[in-house]
Tab-separated table of C-alpha atoms and ligand atoms in Angstrom:
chain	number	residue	atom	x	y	z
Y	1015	UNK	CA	123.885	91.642	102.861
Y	1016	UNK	CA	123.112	93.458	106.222
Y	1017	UNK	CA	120.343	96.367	105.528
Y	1018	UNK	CA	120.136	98.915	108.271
Y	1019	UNK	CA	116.500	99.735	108.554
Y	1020	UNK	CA	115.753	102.565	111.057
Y	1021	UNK	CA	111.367	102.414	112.374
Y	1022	UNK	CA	109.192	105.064	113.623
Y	1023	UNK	CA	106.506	103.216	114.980
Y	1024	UNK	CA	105.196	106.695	116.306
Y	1025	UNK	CA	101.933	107.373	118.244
Y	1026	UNK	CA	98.316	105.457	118.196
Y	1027	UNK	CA	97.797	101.869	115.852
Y	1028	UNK	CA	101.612	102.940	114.725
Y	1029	UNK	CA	103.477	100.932	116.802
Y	1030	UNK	CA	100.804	97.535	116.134
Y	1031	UNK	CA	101.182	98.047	112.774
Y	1032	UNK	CA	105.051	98.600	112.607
Y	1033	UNK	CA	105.175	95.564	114.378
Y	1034	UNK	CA	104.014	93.240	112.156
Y	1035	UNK	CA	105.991	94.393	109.289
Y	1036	UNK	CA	108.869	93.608	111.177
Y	1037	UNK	CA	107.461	90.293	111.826
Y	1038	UNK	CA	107.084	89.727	108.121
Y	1039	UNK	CA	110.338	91.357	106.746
Y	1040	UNK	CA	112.313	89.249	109.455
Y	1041	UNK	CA	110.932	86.067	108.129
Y	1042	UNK	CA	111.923	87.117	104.632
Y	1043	UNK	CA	115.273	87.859	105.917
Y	1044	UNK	CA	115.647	83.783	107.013
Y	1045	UNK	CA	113.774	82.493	103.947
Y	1046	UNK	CA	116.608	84.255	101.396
Y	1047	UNK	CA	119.147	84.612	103.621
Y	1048	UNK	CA	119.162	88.457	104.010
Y	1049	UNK	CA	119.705	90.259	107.657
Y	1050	UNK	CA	117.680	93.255	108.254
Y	1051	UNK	CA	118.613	94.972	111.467
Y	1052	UNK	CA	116.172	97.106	113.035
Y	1053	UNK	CA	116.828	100.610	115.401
Y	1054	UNK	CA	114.214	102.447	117.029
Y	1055	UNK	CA	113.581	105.985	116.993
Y	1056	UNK	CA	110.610	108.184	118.633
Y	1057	UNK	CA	108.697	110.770	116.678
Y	1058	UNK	CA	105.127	112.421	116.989
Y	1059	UNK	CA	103.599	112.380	120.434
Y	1060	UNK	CA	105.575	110.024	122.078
Y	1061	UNK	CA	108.571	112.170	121.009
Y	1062	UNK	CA	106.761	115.478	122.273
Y	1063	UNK	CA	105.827	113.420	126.018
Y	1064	UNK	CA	109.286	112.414	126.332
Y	1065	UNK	CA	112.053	115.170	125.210
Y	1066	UNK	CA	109.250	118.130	124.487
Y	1067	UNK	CA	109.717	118.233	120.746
Y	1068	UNK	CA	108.569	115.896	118.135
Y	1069	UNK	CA	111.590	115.065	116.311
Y	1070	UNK	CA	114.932	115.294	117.997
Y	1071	UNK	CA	118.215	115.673	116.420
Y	1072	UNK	CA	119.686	113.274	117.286
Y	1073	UNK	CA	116.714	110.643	115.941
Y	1074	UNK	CA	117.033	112.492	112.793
Y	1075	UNK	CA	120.683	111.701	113.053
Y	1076	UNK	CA	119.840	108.331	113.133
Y	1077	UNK	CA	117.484	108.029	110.443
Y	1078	UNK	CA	120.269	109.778	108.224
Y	1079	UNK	CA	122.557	106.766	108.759
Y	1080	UNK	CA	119.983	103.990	108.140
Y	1081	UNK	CA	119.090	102.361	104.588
Y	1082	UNK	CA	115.724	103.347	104.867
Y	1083	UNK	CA	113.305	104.555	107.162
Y	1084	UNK	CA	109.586	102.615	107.874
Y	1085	UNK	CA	107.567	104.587	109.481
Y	1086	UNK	CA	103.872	103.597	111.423
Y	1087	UNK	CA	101.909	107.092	111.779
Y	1088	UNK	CA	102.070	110.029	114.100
Y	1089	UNK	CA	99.589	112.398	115.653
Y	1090	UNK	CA	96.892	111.829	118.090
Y	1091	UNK	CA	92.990	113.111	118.587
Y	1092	UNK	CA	93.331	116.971	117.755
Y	1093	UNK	CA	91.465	117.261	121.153
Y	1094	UNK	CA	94.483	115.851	123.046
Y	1095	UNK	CA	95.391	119.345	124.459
Y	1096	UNK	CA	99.210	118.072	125.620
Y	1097	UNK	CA	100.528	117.825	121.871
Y	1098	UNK	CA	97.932	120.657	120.408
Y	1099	UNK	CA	97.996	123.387	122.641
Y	1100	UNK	CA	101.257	124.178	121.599
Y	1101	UNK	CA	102.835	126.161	118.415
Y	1102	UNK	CA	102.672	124.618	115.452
Y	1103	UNK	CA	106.328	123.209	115.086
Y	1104	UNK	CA	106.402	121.509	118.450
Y	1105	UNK	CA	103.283	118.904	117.477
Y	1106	UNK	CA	103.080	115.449	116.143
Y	1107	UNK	CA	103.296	116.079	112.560
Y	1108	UNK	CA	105.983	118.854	112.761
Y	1109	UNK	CA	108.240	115.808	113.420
Y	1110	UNK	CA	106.598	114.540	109.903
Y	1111	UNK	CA	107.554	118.093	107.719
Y	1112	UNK	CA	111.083	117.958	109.377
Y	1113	UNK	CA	112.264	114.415	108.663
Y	1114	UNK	CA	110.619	114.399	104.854
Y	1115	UNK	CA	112.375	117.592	104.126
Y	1116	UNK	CA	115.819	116.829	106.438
Y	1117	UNK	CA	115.985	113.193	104.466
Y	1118	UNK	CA	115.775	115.196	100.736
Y	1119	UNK	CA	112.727	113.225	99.551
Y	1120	UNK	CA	110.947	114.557	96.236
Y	1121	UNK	CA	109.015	111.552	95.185
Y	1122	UNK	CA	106.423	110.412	96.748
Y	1123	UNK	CA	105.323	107.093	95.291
Y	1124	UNK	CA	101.546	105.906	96.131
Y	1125	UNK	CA	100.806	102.215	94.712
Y	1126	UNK	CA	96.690	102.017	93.520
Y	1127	UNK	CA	95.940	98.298	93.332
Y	1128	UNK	CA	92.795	96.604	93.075
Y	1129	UNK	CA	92.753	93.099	94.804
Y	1130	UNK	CA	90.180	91.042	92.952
Y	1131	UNK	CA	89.212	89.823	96.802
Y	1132	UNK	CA	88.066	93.337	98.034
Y	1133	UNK	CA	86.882	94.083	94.573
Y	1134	UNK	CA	83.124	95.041	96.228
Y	1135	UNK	CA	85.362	97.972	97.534
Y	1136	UNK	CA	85.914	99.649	94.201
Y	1137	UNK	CA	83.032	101.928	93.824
Y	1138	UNK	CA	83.173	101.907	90.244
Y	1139	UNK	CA	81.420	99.507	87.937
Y	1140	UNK	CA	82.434	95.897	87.110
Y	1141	UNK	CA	82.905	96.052	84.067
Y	1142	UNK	CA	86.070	98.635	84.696
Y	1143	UNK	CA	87.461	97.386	87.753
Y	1144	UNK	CA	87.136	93.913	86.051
Y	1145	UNK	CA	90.070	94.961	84.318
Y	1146	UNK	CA	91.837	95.080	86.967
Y	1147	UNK	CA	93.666	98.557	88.764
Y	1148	UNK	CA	97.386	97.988	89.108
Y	1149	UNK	CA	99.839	101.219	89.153
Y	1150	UNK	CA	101.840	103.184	90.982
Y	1151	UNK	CA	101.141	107.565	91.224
Y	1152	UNK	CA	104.740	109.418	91.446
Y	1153	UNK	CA	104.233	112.603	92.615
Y	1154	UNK	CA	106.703	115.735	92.741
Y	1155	UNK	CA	107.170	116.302	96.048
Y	1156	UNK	CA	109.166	119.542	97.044
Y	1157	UNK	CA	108.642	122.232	94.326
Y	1158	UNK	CA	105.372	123.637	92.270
Y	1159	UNK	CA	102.206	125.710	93.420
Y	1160	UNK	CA	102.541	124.195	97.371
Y	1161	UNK	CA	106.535	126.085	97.569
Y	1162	UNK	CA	106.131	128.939	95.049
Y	1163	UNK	CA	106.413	132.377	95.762
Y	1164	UNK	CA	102.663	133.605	97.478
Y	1165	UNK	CA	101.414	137.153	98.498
Y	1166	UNK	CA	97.962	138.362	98.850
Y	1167	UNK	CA	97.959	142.327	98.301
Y	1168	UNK	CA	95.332	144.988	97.282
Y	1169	UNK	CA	95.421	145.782	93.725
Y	1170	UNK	CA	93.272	148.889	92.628
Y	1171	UNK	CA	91.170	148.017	95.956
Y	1172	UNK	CA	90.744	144.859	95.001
Y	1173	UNK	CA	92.226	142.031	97.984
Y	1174	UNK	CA	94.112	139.903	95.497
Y	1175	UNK	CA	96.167	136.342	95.421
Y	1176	UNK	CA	98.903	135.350	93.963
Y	1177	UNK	CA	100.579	131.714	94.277
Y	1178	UNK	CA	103.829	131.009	91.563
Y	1179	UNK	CA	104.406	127.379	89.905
Y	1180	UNK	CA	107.746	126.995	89.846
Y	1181	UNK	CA	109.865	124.523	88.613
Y	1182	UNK	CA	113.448	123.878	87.272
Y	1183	UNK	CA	115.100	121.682	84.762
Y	1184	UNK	CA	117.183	119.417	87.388
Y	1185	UNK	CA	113.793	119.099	89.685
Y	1186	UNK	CA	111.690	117.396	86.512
Y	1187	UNK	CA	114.739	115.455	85.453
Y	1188	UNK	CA	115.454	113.615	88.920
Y	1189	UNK	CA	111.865	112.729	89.595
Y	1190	UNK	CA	111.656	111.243	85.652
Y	1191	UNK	CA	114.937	109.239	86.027
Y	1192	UNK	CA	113.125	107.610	89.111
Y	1193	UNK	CA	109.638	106.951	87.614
Y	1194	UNK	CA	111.345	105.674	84.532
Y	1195	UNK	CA	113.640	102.973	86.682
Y	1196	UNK	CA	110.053	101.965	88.901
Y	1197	UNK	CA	108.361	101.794	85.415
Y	1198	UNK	CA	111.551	99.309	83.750
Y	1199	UNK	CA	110.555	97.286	87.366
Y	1200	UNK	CA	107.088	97.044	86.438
Y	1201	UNK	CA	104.917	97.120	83.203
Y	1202	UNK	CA	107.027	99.526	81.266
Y	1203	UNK	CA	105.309	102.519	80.730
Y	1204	UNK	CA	104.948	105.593	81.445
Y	1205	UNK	CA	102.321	108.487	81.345
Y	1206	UNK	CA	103.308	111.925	82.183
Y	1207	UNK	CA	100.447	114.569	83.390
Y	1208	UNK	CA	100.556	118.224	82.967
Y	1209	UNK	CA	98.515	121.083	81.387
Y	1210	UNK	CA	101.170	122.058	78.506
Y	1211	UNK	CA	98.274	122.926	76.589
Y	1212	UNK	CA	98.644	126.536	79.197
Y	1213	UNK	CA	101.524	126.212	81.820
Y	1214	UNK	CA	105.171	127.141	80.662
Y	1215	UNK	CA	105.885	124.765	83.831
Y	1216	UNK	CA	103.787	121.718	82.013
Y	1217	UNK	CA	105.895	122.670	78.684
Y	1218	UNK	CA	108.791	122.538	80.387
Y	1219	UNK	CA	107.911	119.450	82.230
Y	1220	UNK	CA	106.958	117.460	78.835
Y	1221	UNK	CA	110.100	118.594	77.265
Y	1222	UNK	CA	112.517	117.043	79.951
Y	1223	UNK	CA	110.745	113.735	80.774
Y	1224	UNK	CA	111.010	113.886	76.738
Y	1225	UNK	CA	114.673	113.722	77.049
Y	1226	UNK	CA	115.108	111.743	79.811
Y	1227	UNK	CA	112.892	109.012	77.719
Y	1228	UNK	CA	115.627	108.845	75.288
Y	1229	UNK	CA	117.751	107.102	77.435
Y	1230	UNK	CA	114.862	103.950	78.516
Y	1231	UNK	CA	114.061	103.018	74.717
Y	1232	UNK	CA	111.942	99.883	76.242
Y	1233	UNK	CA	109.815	102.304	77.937
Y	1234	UNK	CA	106.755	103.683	76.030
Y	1235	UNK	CA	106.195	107.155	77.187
Y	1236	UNK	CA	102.614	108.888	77.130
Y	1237	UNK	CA	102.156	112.556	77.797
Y	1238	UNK	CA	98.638	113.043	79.301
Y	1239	UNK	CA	96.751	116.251	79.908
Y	1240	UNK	CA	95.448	116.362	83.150
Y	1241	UNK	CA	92.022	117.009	83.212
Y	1242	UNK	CA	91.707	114.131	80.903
Y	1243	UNK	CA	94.018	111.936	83.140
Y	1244	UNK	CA	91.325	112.990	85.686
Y	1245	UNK	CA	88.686	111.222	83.712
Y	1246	UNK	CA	90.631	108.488	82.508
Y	1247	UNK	CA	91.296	107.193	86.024
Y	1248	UNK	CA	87.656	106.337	86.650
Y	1249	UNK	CA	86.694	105.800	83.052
Y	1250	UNK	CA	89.535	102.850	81.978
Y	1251	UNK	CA	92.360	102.577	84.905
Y	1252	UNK	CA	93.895	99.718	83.604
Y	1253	UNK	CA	95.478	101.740	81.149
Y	1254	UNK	CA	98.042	102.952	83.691
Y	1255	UNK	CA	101.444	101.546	84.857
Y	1256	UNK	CA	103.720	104.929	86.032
Y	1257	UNK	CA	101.704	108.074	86.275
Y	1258	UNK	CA	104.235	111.121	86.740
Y	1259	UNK	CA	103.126	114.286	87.972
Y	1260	UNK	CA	104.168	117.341	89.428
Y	1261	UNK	CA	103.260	118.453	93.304
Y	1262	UNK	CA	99.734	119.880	92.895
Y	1263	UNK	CA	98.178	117.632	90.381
Y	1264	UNK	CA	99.626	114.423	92.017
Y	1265	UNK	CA	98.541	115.241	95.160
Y	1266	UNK	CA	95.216	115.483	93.547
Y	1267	UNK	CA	95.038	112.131	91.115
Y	1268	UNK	CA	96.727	109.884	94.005
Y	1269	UNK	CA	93.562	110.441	95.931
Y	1270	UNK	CA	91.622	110.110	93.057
Y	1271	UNK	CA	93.675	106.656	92.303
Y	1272	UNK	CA	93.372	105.377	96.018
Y	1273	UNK	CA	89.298	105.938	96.029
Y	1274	UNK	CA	89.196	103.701	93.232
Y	1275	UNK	CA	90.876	100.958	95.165
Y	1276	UNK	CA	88.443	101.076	98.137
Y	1277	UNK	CA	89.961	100.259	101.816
Y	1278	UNK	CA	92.721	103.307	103.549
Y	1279	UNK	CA	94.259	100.177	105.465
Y	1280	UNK	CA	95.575	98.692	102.565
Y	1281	UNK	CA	97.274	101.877	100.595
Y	1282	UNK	CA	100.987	101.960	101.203
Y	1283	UNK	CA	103.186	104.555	100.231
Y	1284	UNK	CA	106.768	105.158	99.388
Y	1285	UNK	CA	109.067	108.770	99.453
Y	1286	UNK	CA	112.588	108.775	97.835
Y	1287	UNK	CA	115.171	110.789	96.464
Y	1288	UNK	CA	118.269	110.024	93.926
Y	1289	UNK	CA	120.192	107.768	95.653
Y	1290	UNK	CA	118.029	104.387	97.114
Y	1291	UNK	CA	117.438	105.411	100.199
Y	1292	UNK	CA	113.501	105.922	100.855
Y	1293	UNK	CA	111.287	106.612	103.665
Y	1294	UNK	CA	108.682	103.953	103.316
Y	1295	UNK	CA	104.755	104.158	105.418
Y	1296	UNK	CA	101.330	103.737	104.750
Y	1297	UNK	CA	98.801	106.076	103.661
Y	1298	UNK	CA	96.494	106.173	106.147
Y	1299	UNK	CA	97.268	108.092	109.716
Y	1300	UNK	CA	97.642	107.008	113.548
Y	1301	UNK	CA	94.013	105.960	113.780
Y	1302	UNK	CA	93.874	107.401	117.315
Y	1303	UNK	CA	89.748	105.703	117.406
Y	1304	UNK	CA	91.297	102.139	117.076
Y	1305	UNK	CA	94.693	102.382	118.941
Y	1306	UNK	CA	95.698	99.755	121.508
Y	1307	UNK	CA	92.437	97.208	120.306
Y	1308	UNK	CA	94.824	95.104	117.989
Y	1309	UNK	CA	91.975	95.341	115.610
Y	1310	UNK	CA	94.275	97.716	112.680
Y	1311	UNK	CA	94.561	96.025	109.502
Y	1312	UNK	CA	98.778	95.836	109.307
Y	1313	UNK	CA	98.654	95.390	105.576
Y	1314	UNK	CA	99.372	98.713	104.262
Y	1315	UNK	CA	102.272	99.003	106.301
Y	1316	UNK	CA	103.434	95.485	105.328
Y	1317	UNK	CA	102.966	96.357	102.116
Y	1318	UNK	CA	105.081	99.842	102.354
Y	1319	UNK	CA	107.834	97.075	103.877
Y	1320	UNK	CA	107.581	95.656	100.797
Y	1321	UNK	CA	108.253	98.769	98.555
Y	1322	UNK	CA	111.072	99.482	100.414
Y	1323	UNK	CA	112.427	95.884	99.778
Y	1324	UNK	CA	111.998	96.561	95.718
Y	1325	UNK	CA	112.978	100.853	95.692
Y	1326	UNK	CA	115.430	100.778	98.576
Y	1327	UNK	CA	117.590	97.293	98.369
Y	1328	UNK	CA	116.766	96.245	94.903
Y	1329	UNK	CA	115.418	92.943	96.700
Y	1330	UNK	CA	112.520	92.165	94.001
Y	1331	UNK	CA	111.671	88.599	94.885
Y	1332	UNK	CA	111.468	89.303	98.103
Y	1333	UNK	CA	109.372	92.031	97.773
Y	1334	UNK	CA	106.927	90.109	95.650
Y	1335	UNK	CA	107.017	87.351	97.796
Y	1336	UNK	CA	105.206	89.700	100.522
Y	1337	UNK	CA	103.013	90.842	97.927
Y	1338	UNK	CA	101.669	87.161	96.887
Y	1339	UNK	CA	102.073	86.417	100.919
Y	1340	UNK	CA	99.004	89.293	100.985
Y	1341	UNK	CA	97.197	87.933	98.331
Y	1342	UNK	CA	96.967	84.634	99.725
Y	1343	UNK	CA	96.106	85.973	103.024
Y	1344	UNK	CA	93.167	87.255	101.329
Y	1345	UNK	CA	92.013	84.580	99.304
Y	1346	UNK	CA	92.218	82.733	102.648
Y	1347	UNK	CA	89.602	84.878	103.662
Y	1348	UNK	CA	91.027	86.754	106.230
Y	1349	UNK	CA	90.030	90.209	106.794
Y	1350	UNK	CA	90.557	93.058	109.613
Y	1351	UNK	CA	87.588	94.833	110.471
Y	1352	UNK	CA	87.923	97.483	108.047
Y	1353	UNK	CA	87.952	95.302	105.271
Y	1354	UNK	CA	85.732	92.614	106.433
Y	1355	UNK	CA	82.683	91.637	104.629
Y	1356	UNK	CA	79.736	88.995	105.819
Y	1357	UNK	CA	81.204	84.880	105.272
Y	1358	UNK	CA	85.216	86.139	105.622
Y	1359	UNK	CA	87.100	85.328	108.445
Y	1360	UNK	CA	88.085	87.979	110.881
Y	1361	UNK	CA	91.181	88.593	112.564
Y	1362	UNK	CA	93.328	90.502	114.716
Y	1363	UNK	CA	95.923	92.756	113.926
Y	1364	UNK	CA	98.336	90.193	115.509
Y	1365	UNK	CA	96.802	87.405	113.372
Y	1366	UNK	CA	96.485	89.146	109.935
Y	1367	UNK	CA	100.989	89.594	110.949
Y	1368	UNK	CA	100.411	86.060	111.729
Y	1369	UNK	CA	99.168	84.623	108.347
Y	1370	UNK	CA	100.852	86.658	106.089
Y	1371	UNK	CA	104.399	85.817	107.530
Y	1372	UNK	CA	103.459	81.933	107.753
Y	1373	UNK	CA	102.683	82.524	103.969
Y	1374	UNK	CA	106.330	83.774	102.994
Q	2711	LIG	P1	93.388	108.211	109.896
Q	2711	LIG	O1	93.899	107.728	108.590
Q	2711	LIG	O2	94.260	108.000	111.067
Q	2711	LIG	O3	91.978	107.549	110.199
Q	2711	LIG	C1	90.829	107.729	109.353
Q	2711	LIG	C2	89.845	106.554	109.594
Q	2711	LIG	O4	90.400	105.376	108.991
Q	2711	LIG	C3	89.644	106.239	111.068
Q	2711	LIG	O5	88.313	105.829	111.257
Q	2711	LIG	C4	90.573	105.061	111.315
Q	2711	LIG	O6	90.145	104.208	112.359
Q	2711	LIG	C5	90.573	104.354	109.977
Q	2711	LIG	N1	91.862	103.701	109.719
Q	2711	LIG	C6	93.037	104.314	109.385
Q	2711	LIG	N2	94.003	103.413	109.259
Q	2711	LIG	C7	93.463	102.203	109.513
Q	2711	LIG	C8	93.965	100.867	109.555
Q	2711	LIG	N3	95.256	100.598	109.299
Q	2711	LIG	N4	93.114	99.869	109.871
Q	2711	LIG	C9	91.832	100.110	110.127
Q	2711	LIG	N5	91.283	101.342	110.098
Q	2711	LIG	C10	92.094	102.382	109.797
Q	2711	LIG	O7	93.086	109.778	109.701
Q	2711	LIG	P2	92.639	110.860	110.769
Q	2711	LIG	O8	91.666	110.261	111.741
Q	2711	LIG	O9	92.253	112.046	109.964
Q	2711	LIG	O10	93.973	111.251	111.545
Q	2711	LIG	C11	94.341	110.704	112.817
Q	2711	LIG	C12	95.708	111.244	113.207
Q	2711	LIG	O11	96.691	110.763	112.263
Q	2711	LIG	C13	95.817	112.769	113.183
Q	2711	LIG	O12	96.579	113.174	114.291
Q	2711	LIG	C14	96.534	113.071	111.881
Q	2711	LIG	O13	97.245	114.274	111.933
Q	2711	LIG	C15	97.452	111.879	111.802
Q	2711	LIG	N6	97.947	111.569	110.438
Q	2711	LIG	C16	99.225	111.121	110.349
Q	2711	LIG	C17	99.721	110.748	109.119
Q	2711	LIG	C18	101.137	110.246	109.053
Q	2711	LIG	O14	101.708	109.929	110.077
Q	2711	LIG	N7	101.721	110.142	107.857
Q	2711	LIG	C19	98.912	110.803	107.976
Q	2711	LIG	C20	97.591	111.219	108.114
Q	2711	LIG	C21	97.105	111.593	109.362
């Protein structure tokens, strides 16, 4: 089956990086027989330098029409007065707001595994992360606190804020259908954060991932509170498969859940709505300090190709087969700079795309 993948390599390490995903997902397209066709669009900086803006319509267009989107980074050093010295909607990122919310994407899906090689990267002790770290954060992306109704005003003299949490029935039920089907792909469970214990939202929130658990009887379902989710991600992570949250608490226990994992360069990420089609990236940003050195570690966007191999074209096998193709990379020894450690073997951006496709 032909998938039509559309790439943003964007500005700084994004186009090295991009690069050697496409390496790897072209050599999984020849080992099971599967052709991936890749189009090029510009966005960020290099968008801005050559039609002005950072997203044009007609890239968005184009994006639209594709499978899925994988996307390198955008932006540049802040002090780069050609895409900052302009209003906010004409730089780098703008192009990042415009596509997420033209595409429809309300999940955001951020993977927190712990690599038993880069295991001195955890910061917490061994006899937690010896358990091993393995599960994915789904966060609400487009409604709660972050898209509520906000006004400050002056109440009896006082200068007060208000911010609204806001969310409907069909907006908890779409994102729960979706971490329910990644949870049947993966350990099968699922644990649902809120704060029912004093948000109508939360109540709300419990009662229709509730439902929607009726219909996945092989999934266990957990509701969580979460100020003790908070603790329990540093306390005993391997508890976790699916964590579902809303907007504001996700974006808060994904960092949380990445920290615990050590290296930025290895985090990928993955934003989807109903239907399969996803905008896959990794974590991190451009990297402006290390652009053009080939000395990026590629694996996070590699591994963001993979996601959107398992989430996007149902391809699971494959997408596992990039996963163990990392592993082994890493049990190699092979490391990028940011990852390296005394006694492993350093490589190049270029070579890190290298050994992992030669391992598919
Ligand atoms: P960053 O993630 O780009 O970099 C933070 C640090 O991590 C830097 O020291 C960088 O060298 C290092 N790093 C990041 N990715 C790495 C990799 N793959 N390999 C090795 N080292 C890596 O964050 P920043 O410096 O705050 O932002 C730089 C630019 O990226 C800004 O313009 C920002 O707006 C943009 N940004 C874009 C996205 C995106 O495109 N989704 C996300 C975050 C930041």
């Amino acid at each position: 089956m032909d998938h039509k993948i559309v790439l943003i390599p964007g500005d700084g390490i994004g186009p090295e990086i991009v690069a050697e995903a496409v390496k790897v997902l072209d050599s999984v397209g020849e080992k099971f027989g599967h052709t991936f066709t890749f189009e090029k669009i510009l966005m960020g900086g290099c968008s801005i330098d050559e039609y002005g803006e950072p997203l044009t319509d007609e890239a968005l267009g184009k994006a639209k029409a594709a499978d899925a989107v994988l996307l390198g980074a955008v932006g540049g050093n802040v002090g780069n007065s050609r895409w900052y010295d302009v209003a906010p909607h004409l730089r780098p990122e703008a192009g990042l707001l415009k596509i997420r919310k033209e595409l429809g994407l309300f999940a955001n899906v951020r993977p927190a595994y712990l690599y038993k090689e880069l295991a001195g990267a955890c910061p917490l002790k061994e006899e937690i992360s010896e358990n091993g770290i393995d599960m994915v954060i789904m966060r609400e992306l487009t409604g709660g606190l972050y898209f509520g109704e906000r006004k400050t005003e002056a109440i009896n003299g006082l200068r007060t804020a208000t911010d609204t949490l806001v969310y409907n029935e069909d907006e908890i039920r779409r994102i729960a259908l979706k971490a329910f089907d990644i949870a049947g792909k993966r350990r099968k469970k699922v644990t649902s954060v809120d704060k029912a214990n004093v948000l109508d939202s939360s109540r709300l929130w419990r009662s229709v991932v509730k439902e929607v658990s009726a219909d996945y009887p092989d999934i266990e379902l957990e509701d969580m509170l979460v100020d003790n989710a908070a603790m329990q991600l540093v306390k005993d992570p391997a508890q976790f498969d699916v964590i579902l949250t809303e907007n504001m608490f996700g974006d808060i226990l994904s960092d949380e859940a990445s920290m615990v994992t050590g290296s930025i360069g290895m985090l990928s990420s993955a934003s989807l709505r109903a239907d399969k089609f996803g905008l896959y990236e990794p974590s991190h940003g451009s990297a402006p300090d290390i652009a053009g050195k080939n000395i990026a570690n590629p694996l996070a966007t590699i591994l963001s190709a993979a996601l959107m191999l398992r989430y996007s074209f149902d391809l699971d096998k494959e997408a596992e087969a990039i996963e163990n193709a990392v592993e082994k990379a890493l049990k190699d020894g092979y490391r990028t700079g940011d990852i390296y450690e005394e006694g492993d073997k350093k490589v190049s951006t270029t070579e890190m795309g290298d050994i992992v496709e030669g391992n598919i």
